[in-house]
CSV table of C-alpha atoms and ligand atoms in Angstrom, one decimal:
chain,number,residue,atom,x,y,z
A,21,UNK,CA,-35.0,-57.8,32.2
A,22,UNK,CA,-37.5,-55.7,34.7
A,23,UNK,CA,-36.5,-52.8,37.1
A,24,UNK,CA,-38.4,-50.9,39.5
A,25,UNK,CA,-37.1,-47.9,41.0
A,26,UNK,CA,-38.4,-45.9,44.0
A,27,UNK,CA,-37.2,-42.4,44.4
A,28,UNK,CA,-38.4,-39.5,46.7
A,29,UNK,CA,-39.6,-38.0,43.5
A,30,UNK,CA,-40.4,-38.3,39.9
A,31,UNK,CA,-38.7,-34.9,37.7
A,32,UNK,CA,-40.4,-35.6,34.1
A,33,UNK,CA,-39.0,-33.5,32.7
A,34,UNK,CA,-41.9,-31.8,30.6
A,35,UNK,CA,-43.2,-28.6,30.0
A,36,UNK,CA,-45.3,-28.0,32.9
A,37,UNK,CA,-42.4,-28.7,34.9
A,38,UNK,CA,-44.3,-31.8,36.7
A,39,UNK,CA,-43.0,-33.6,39.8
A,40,UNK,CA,-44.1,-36.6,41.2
A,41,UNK,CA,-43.6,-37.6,44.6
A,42,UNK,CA,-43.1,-41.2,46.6
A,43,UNK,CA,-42.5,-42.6,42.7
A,44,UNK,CA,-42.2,-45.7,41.3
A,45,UNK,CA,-40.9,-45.6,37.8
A,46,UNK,CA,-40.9,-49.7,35.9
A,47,UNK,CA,-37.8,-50.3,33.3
A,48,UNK,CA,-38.5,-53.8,31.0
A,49,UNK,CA,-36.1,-54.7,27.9
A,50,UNK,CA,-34.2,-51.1,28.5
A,51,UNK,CA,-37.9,-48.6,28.0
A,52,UNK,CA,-39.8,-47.3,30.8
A,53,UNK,CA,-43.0,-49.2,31.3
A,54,UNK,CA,-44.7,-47.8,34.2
A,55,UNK,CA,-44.2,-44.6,36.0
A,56,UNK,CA,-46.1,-42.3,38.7
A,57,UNK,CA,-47.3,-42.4,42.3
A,58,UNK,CA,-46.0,-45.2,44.4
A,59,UNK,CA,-49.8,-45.8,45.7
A,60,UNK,CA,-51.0,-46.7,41.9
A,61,UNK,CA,-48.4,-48.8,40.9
A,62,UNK,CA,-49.3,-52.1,40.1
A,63,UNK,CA,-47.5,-55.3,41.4
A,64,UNK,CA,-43.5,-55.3,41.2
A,65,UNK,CA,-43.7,-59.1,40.5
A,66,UNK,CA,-40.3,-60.5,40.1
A,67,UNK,CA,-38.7,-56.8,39.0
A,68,UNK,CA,-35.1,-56.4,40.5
A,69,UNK,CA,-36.0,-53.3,43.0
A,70,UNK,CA,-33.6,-50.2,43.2
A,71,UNK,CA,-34.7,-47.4,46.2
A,72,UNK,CA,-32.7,-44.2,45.7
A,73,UNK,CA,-33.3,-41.7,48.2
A,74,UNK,CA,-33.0,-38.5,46.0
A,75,UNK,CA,-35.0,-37.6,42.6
A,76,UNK,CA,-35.3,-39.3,39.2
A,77,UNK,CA,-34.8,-37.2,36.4
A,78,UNK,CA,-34.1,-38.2,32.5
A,79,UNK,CA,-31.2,-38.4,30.9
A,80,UNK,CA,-30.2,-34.8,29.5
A,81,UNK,CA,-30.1,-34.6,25.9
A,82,UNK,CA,-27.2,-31.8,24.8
A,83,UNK,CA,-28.3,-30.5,21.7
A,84,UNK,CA,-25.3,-29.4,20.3
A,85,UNK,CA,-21.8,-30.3,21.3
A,86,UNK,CA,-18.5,-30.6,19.8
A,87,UNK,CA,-17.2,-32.4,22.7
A,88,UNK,CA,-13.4,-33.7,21.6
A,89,UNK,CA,-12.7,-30.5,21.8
A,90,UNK,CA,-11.8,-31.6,25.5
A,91,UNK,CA,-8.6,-31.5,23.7
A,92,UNK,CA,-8.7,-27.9,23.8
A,93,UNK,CA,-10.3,-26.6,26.6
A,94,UNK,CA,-9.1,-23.2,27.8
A,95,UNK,CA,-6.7,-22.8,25.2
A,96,UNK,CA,-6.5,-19.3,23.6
A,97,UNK,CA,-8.5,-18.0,26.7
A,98,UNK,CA,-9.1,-14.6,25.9
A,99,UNK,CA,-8.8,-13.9,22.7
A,100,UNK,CA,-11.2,-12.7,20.2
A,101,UNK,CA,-12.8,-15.0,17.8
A,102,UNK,CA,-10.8,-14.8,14.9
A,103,UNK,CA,-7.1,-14.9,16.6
A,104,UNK,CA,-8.5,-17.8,18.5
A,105,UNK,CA,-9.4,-20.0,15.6
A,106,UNK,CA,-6.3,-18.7,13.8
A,107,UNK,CA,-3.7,-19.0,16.1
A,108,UNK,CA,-5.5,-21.8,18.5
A,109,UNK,CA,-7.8,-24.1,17.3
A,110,UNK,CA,-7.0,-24.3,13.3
A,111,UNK,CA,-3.5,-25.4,13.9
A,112,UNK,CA,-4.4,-27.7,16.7
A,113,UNK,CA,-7.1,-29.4,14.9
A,114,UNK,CA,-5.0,-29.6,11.4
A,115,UNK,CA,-2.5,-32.3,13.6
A,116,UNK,CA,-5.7,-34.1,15.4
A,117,UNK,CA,-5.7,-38.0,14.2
A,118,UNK,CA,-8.6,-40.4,14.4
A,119,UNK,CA,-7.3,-42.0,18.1
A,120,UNK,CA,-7.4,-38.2,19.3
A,121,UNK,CA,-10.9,-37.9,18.5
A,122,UNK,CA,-11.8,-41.0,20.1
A,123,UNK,CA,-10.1,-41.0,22.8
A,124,UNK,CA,-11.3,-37.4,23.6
A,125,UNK,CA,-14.7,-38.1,22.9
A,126,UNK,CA,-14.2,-41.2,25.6
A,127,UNK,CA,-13.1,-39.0,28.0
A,128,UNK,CA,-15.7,-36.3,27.3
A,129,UNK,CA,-18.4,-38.7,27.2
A,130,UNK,CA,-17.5,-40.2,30.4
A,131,UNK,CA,-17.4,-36.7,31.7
A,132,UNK,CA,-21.1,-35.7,30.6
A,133,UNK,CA,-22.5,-39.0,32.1
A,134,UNK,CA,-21.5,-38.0,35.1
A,135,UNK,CA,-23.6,-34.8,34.8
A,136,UNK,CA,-26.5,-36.6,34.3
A,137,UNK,CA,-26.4,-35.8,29.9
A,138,UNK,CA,-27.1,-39.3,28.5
A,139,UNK,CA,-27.1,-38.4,24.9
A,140,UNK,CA,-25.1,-35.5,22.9
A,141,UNK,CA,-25.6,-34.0,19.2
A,142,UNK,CA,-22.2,-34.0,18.4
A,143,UNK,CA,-20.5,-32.4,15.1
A,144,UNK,CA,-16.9,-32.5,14.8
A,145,UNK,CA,-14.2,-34.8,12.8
A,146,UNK,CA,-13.8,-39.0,12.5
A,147,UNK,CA,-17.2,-39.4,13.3
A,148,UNK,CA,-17.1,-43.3,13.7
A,149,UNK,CA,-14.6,-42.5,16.2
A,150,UNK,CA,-17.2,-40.6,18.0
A,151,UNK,CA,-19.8,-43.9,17.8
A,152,UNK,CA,-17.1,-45.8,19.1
A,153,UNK,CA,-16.0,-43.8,21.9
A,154,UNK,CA,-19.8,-43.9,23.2
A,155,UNK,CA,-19.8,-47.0,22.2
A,156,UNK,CA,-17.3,-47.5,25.5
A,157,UNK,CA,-19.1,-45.1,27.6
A,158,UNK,CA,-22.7,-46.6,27.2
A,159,UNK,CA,-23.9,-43.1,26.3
A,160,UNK,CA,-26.4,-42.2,23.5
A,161,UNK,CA,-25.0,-39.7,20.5
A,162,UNK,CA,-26.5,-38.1,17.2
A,163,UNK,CA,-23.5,-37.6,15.3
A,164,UNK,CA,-23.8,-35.1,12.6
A,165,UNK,CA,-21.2,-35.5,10.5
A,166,UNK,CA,-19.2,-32.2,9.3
A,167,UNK,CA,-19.4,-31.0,5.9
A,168,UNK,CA,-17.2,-28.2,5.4
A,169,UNK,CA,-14.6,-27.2,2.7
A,170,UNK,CA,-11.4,-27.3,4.5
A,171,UNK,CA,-7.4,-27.9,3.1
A,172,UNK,CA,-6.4,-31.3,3.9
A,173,UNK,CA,-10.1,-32.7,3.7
A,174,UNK,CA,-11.9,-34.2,0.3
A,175,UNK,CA,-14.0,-32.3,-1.7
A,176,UNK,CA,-17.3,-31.2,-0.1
A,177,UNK,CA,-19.8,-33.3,-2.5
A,178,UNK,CA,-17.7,-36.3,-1.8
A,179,UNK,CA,-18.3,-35.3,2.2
A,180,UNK,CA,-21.8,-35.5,1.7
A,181,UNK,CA,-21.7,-38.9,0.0
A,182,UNK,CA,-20.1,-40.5,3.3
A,183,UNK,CA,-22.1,-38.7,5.6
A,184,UNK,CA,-25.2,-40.1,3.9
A,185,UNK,CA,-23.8,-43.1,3.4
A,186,UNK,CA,-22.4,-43.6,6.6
A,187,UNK,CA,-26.0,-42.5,8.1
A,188,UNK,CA,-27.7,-45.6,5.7
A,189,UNK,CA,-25.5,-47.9,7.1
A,190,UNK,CA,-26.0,-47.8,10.8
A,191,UNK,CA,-28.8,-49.8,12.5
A,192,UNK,CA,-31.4,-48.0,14.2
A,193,UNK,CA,-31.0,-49.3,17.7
A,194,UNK,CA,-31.1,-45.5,19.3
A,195,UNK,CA,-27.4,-45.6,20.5
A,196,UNK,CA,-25.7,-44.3,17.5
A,197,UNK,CA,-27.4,-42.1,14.7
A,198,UNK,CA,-26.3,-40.1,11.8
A,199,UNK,CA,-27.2,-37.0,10.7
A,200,UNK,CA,-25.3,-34.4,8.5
A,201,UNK,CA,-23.9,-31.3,9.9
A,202,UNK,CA,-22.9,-28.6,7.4
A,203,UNK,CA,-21.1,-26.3,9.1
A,204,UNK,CA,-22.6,-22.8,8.3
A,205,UNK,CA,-24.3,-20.7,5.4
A,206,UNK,CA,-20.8,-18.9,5.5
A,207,UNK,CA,-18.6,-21.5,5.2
A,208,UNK,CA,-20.3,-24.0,2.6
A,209,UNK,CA,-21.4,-23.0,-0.6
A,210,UNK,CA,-25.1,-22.4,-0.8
A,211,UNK,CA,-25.4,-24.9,-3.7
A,212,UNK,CA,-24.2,-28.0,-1.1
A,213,UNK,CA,-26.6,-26.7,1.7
A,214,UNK,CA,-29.3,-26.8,-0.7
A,215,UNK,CA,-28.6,-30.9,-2.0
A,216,UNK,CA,-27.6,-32.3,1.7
A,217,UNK,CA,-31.0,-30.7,2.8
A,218,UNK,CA,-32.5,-32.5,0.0
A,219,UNK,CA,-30.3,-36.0,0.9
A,220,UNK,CA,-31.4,-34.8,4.5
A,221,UNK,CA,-35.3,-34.6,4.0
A,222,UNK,CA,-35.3,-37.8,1.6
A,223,UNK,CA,-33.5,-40.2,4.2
A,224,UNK,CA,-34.9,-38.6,7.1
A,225,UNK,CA,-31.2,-37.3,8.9
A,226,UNK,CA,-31.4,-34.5,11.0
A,227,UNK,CA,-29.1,-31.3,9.5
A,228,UNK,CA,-27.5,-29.3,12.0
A,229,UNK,CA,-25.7,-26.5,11.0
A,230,UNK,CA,-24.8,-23.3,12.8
A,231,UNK,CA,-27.0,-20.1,12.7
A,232,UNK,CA,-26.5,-16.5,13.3
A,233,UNK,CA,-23.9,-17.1,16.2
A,234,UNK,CA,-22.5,-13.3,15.7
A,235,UNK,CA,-23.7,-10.3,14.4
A,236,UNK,CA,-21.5,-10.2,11.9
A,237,UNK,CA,-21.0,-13.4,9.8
A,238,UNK,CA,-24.2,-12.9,7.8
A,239,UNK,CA,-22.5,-9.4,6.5
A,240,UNK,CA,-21.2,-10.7,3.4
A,241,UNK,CA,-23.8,-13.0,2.5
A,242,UNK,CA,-26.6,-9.9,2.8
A,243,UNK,CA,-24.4,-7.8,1.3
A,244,UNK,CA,-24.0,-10.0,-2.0
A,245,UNK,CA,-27.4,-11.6,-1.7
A,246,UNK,CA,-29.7,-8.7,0.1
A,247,UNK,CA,-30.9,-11.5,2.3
A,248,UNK,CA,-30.6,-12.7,6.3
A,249,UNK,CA,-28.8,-16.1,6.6
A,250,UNK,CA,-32.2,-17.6,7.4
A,251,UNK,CA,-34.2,-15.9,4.5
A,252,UNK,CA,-31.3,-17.0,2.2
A,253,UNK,CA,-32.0,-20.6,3.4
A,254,UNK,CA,-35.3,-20.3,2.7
A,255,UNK,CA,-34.6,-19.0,-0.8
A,256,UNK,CA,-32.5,-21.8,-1.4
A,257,UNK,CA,-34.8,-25.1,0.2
A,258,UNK,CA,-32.8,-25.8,2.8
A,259,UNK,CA,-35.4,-25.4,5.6
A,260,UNK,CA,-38.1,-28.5,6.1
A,261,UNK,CA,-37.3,-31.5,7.3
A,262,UNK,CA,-35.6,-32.3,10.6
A,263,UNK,CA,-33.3,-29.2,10.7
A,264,UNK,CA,-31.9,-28.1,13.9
A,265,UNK,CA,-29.9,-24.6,13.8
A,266,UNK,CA,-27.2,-23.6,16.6
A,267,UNK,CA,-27.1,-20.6,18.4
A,268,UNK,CA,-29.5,-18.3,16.2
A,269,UNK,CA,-28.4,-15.5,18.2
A,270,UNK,CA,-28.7,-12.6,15.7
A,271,UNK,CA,-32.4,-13.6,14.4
A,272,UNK,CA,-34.9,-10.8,13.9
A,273,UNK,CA,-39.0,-11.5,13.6
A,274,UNK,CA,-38.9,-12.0,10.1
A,275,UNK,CA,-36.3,-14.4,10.3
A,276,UNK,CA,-38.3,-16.2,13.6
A,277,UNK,CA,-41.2,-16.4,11.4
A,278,UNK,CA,-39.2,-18.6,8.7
A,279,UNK,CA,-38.3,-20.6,11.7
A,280,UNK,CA,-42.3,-21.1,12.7
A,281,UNK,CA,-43.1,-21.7,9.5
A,282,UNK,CA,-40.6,-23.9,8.3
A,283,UNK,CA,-40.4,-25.9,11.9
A,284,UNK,CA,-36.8,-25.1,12.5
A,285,UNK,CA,-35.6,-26.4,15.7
A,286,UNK,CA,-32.4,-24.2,17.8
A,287,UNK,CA,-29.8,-25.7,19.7
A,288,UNK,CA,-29.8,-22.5,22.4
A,289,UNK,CA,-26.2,-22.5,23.7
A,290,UNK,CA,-26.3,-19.8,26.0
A,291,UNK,CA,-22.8,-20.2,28.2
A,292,UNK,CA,-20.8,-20.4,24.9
A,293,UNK,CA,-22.6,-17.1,23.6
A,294,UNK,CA,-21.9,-15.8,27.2
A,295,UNK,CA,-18.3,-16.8,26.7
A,296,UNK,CA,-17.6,-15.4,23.4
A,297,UNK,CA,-19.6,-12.4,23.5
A,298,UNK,CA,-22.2,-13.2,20.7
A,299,UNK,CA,-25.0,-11.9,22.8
A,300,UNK,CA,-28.0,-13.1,24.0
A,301,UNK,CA,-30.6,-15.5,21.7
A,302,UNK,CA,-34.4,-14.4,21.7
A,303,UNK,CA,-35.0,-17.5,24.1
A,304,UNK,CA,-38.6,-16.1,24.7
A,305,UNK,CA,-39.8,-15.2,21.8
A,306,UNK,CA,-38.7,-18.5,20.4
A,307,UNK,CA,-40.7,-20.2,23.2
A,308,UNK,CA,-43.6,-17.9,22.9
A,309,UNK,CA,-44.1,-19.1,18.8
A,310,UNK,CA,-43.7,-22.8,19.9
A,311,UNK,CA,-40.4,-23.3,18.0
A,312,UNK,CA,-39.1,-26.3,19.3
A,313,UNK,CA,-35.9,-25.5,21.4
A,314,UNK,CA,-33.4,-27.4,23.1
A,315,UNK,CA,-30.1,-26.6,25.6
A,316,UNK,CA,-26.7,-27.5,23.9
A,317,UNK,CA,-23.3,-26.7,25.7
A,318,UNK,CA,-21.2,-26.1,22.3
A,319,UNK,CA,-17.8,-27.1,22.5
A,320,UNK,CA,-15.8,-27.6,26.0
A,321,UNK,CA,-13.6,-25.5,24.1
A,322,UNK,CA,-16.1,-22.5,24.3
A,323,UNK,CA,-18.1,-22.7,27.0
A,324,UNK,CA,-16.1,-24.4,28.6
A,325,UNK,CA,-18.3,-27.5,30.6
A,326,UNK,CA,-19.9,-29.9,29.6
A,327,UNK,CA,-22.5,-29.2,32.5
A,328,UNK,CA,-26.1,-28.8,30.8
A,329,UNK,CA,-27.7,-28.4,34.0
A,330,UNK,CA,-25.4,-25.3,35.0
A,331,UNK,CA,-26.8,-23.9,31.4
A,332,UNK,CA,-30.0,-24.5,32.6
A,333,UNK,CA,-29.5,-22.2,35.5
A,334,UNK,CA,-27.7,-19.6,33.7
A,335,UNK,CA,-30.4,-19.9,30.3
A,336,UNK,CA,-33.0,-18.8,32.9
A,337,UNK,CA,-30.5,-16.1,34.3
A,338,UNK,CA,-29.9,-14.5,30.9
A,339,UNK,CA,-33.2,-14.7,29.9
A,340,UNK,CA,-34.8,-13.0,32.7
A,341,UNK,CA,-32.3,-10.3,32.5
A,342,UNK,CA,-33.0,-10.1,28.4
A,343,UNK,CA,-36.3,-9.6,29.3
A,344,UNK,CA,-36.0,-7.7,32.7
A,345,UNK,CA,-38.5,-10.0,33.8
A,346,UNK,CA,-38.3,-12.6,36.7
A,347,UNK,CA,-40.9,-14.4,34.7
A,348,UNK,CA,-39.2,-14.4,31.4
A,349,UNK,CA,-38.1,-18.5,32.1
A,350,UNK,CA,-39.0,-20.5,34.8
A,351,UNK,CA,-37.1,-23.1,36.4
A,352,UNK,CA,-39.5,-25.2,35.0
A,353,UNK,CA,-39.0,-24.2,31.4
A,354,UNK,CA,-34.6,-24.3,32.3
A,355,UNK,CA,-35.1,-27.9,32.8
A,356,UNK,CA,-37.4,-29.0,30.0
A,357,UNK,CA,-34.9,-27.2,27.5
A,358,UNK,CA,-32.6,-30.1,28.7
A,359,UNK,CA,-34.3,-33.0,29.0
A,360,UNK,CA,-38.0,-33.2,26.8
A,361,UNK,CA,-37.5,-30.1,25.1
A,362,UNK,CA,-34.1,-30.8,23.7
A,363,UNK,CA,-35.7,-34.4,22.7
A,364,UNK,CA,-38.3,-32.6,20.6
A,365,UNK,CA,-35.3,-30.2,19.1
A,366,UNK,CA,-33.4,-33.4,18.1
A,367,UNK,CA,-36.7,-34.8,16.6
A,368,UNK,CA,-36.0,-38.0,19.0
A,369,UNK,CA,-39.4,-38.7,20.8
A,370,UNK,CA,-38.0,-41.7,22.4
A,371,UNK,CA,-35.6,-39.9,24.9
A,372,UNK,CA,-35.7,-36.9,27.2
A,373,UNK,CA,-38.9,-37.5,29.6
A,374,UNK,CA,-40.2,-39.7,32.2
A,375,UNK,CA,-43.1,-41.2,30.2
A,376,UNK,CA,-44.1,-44.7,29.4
A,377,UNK,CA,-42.4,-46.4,26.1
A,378,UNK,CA,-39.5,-44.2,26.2
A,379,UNK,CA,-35.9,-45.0,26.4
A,380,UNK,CA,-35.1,-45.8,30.3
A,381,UNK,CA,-32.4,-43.0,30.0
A,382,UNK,CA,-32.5,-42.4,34.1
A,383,UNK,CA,-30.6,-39.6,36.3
A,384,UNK,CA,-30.7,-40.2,40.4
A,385,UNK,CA,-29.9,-36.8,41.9
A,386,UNK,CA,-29.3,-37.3,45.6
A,387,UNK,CA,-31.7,-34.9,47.2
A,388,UNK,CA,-30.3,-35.2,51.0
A,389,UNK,CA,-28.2,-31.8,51.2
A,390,UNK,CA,-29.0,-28.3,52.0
A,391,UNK,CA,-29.4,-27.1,48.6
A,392,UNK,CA,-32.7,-29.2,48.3
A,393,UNK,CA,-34.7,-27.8,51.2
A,394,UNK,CA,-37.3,-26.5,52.0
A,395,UNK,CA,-39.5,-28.4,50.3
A,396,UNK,CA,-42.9,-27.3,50.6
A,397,UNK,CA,-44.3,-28.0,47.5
A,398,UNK,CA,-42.8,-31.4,45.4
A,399,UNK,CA,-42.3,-28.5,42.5
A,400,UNK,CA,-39.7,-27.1,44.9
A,401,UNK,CA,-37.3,-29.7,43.9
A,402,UNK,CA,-37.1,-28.9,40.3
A,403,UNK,CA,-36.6,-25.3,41.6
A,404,UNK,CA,-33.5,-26.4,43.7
A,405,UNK,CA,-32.5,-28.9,41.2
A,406,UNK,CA,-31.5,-25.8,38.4
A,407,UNK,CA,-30.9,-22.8,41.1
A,408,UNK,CA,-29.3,-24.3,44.0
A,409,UNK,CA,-28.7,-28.2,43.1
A,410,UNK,CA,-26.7,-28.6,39.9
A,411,UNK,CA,-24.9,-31.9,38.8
A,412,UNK,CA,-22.5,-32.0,41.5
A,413,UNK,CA,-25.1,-33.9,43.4
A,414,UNK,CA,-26.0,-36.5,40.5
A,415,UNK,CA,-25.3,-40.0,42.3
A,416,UNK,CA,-26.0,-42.9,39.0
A,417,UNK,CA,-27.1,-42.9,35.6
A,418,UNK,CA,-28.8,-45.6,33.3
A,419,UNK,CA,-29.0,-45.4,29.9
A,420,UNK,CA,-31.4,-47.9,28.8
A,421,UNK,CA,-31.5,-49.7,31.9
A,422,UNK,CA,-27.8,-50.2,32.1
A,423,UNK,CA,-25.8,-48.5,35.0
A,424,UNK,CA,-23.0,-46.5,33.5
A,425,UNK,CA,-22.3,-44.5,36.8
A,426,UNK,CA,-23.1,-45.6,40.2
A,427,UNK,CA,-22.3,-43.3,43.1
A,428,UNK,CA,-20.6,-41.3,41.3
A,429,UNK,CA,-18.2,-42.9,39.1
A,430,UNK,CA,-17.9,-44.5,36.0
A,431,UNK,CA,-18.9,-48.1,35.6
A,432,UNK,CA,-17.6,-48.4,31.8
A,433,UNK,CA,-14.6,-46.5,31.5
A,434,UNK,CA,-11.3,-45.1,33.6
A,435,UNK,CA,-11.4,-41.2,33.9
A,436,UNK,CA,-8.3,-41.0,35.9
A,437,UNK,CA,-6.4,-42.8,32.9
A,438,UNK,CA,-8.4,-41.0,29.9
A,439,UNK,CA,-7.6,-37.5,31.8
A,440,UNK,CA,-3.5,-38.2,31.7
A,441,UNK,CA,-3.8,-39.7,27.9
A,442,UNK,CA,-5.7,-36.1,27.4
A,443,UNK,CA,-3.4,-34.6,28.9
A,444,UNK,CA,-0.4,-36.2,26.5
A,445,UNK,CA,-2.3,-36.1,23.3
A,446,UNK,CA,-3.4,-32.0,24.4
A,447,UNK,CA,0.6,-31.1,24.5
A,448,UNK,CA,1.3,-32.7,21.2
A,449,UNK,CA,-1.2,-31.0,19.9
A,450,UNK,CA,-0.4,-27.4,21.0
A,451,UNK,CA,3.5,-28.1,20.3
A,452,UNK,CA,4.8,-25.8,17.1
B,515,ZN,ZN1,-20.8,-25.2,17.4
């Protein structure tokens, strides 16, 4: 099965932030196999041709998400951190059954399509719930599945047997993979960390766990150890391998450098740290020592979108006002962070950028309004696309080849129907 798409513009979404106009970009078997100028293209043959008038972009890749927590969104709005888990999401989650989860994670799923994110790193409950909710969506998802000793759940070893076990079993078509996801150096004993890192590194699974989020949840841990979350880590062999940390808010240079040296990707989540007061991550310096970094939204229950592209913007706004420096992030950089660089972060080379033999995860972003002009330079679009454009203008999304929303709306699923049956399962959920 061939493509060929013409758009007003090519959005790669590397590095270099490059842009390339009057485009022609070739889709065979569901990868892209030709992309670049119009005027070099070579013959179309018997390709099925699809002209957009607006921009190409790839499919975002949301590095960190917990997106069934749709479920939940705006609930507790307010409140500190503990009372909120305490008297909000705890007792919430403790009644959640395997058809909330998927059902949420339908709904959410279909929701992030529609903002141009084609694939999601999620961590949260029922995980083959969560591979079959994408399933009906057509999006992509890198589940990593929860390890964390709570009442009501099995025993944490016998979590990290199914997790791997679960990973082992799933074919490696790029829709659905596995990963682990221990849920914090706080919250799971240092002993488990240390053997799902080593079941992590010897079937090749991403671990995602969360990092320095506040200043404060290290506290105990350096008080009975004498070390920083990531130095304890360290210590204990869970770094190497395809880790990916959340938030890493609260990380000083020695604690960067462990991140350098060990190749620790972050999931930078910057509207949820907004949100919740954590503060702001050292985005920059990050950058600046070439640890791999990708945009994640966090839960919808804490940030509370599921708009990567508005944390684009607002990544550049709070890093440039970290810094007091209008260079600190370009709009360049915002972008990459949520398309190739998040790829990189995820350790998934086949997704996030307009490039020959990658996954023909495609985003049309209709360019005809205001927002997108004056273009006097093709790199102006990018600029408009994270300061002025936003996902409110994305028109269709592919992922591998296949439409999933065309002009707007859903192809796969019913959003009107999946918002009321949220809507139902939410009130039984928050009933005492
Ligand atoms: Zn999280």
């Amino acid at each position: 099965m061939r493509l060929r798409f013409t758009a007003r513009a090519l959005v790669i979404g590397d590095r270099d932030g490059t842009v390339v106009p009057d485009a022609v970009l070739d889709v065979t078997d569901g990868e892209i196999s030709w992309a670049g100028p119009a005027t070099e293209a070579p013959p179309g043959g018997d390709a099925d041709v699809v002209d957009l008038p607006g921009v190409l972009t790839p499919g975002l890749v949301n590095a960190h998400s917990h997106a069934p927590m749709v479920l939940f969104r705006g609930q507790g709005e307010g409140l500190p951190l503990d009372r909120w888990l305490r008297e909000v999401m705890w007792p919430r989650e403790a009644r959640l059954t395997p058809e909330d989860v998927e059902v949420a994670m339908t709904a959410a799923s279909a929701e992030m399509l529609a903002h141009g994110v084609t694939t999601s790193v999620e961590m949260y409950f029922h995980p083959e719930r969560i591979a079959a909710a994408v399933g009906s969506t057509g999006a992509r998802t890198v589940i990593a599945t929860p390890l964390i000793p709570l009442p009501g759940l099995p025993p944490i070893e016998e979590q990290l047997r199914h997790a791997v076990e679960l990973a082992r079993a799933v074919p490696g078509d790029g829709t659905v993979e596995y990963g682990v996801g221990p849920h914090a150096a706080y919250t799971v004993p240092l002993a488990v960390l240390r053997e799902t890192a080593a079941a992590a590194r010897e079937n090749g699974l991403l671990l995602h766990l969360h990092v320095a989020e506040t200043a404060t949840e290290g506290a105990d841990l350096l008080a009975t150890h004498g070390l920083s979350v990531p130095a304890l880590l360290a210590a204990h062999d869970v770094l190497g391998g395809r880790v990916l940390a959340a938030h890493c808010v609260h990380m000083d240079d020695a604690d960067l450098d462990l991140w350098q040296e060990h190749d620790v990707a972050v999931a930078h989540c910057p509207a949820s740290n907004a949100k919740l007061a954590s503060g702001v991550a050292p985005l920059r310096a990050m950058l600046d020592r070439g640890i791999r970094v990708g945009l994640g939204t966090d839960g919808p229950a804490s940030n509370d979108g599921l708009d990567l592209l508005a944390d684009a913007r607002l990544a550049a706004s709070l890093a440039r006002l970290a810094g007091r420096s209008a260079t600190a992030l370009t709009a360049a950089e915002a972008f990459w962070l949520a398309s190739g660089g998040a790829a990189d972060a995820i350790g998934r080379p086949d997704l996030g950028q307009l490039a020959v033999g990658r996954r023909a995860d495609l985003v049309h972003v209709d360019t005809r309004a205001l927002a997108f002009e004056p273009v006097g330079d093709p790199a102006d679009l990018l600029a408009h696309l994270v300061w002025s454009g936003g996902s409110r203008y994305v028109r269709d999304v592919w992922v591998g080849g296949r439409p999933v929303v065309r002009d707007g709306a859903s192809t796969t699923v019913d959003p009107a129907g999946l918002r009321a049956d949220i809507a139902t399962r939410a009130a039984r959920l928050a009933a005492r």
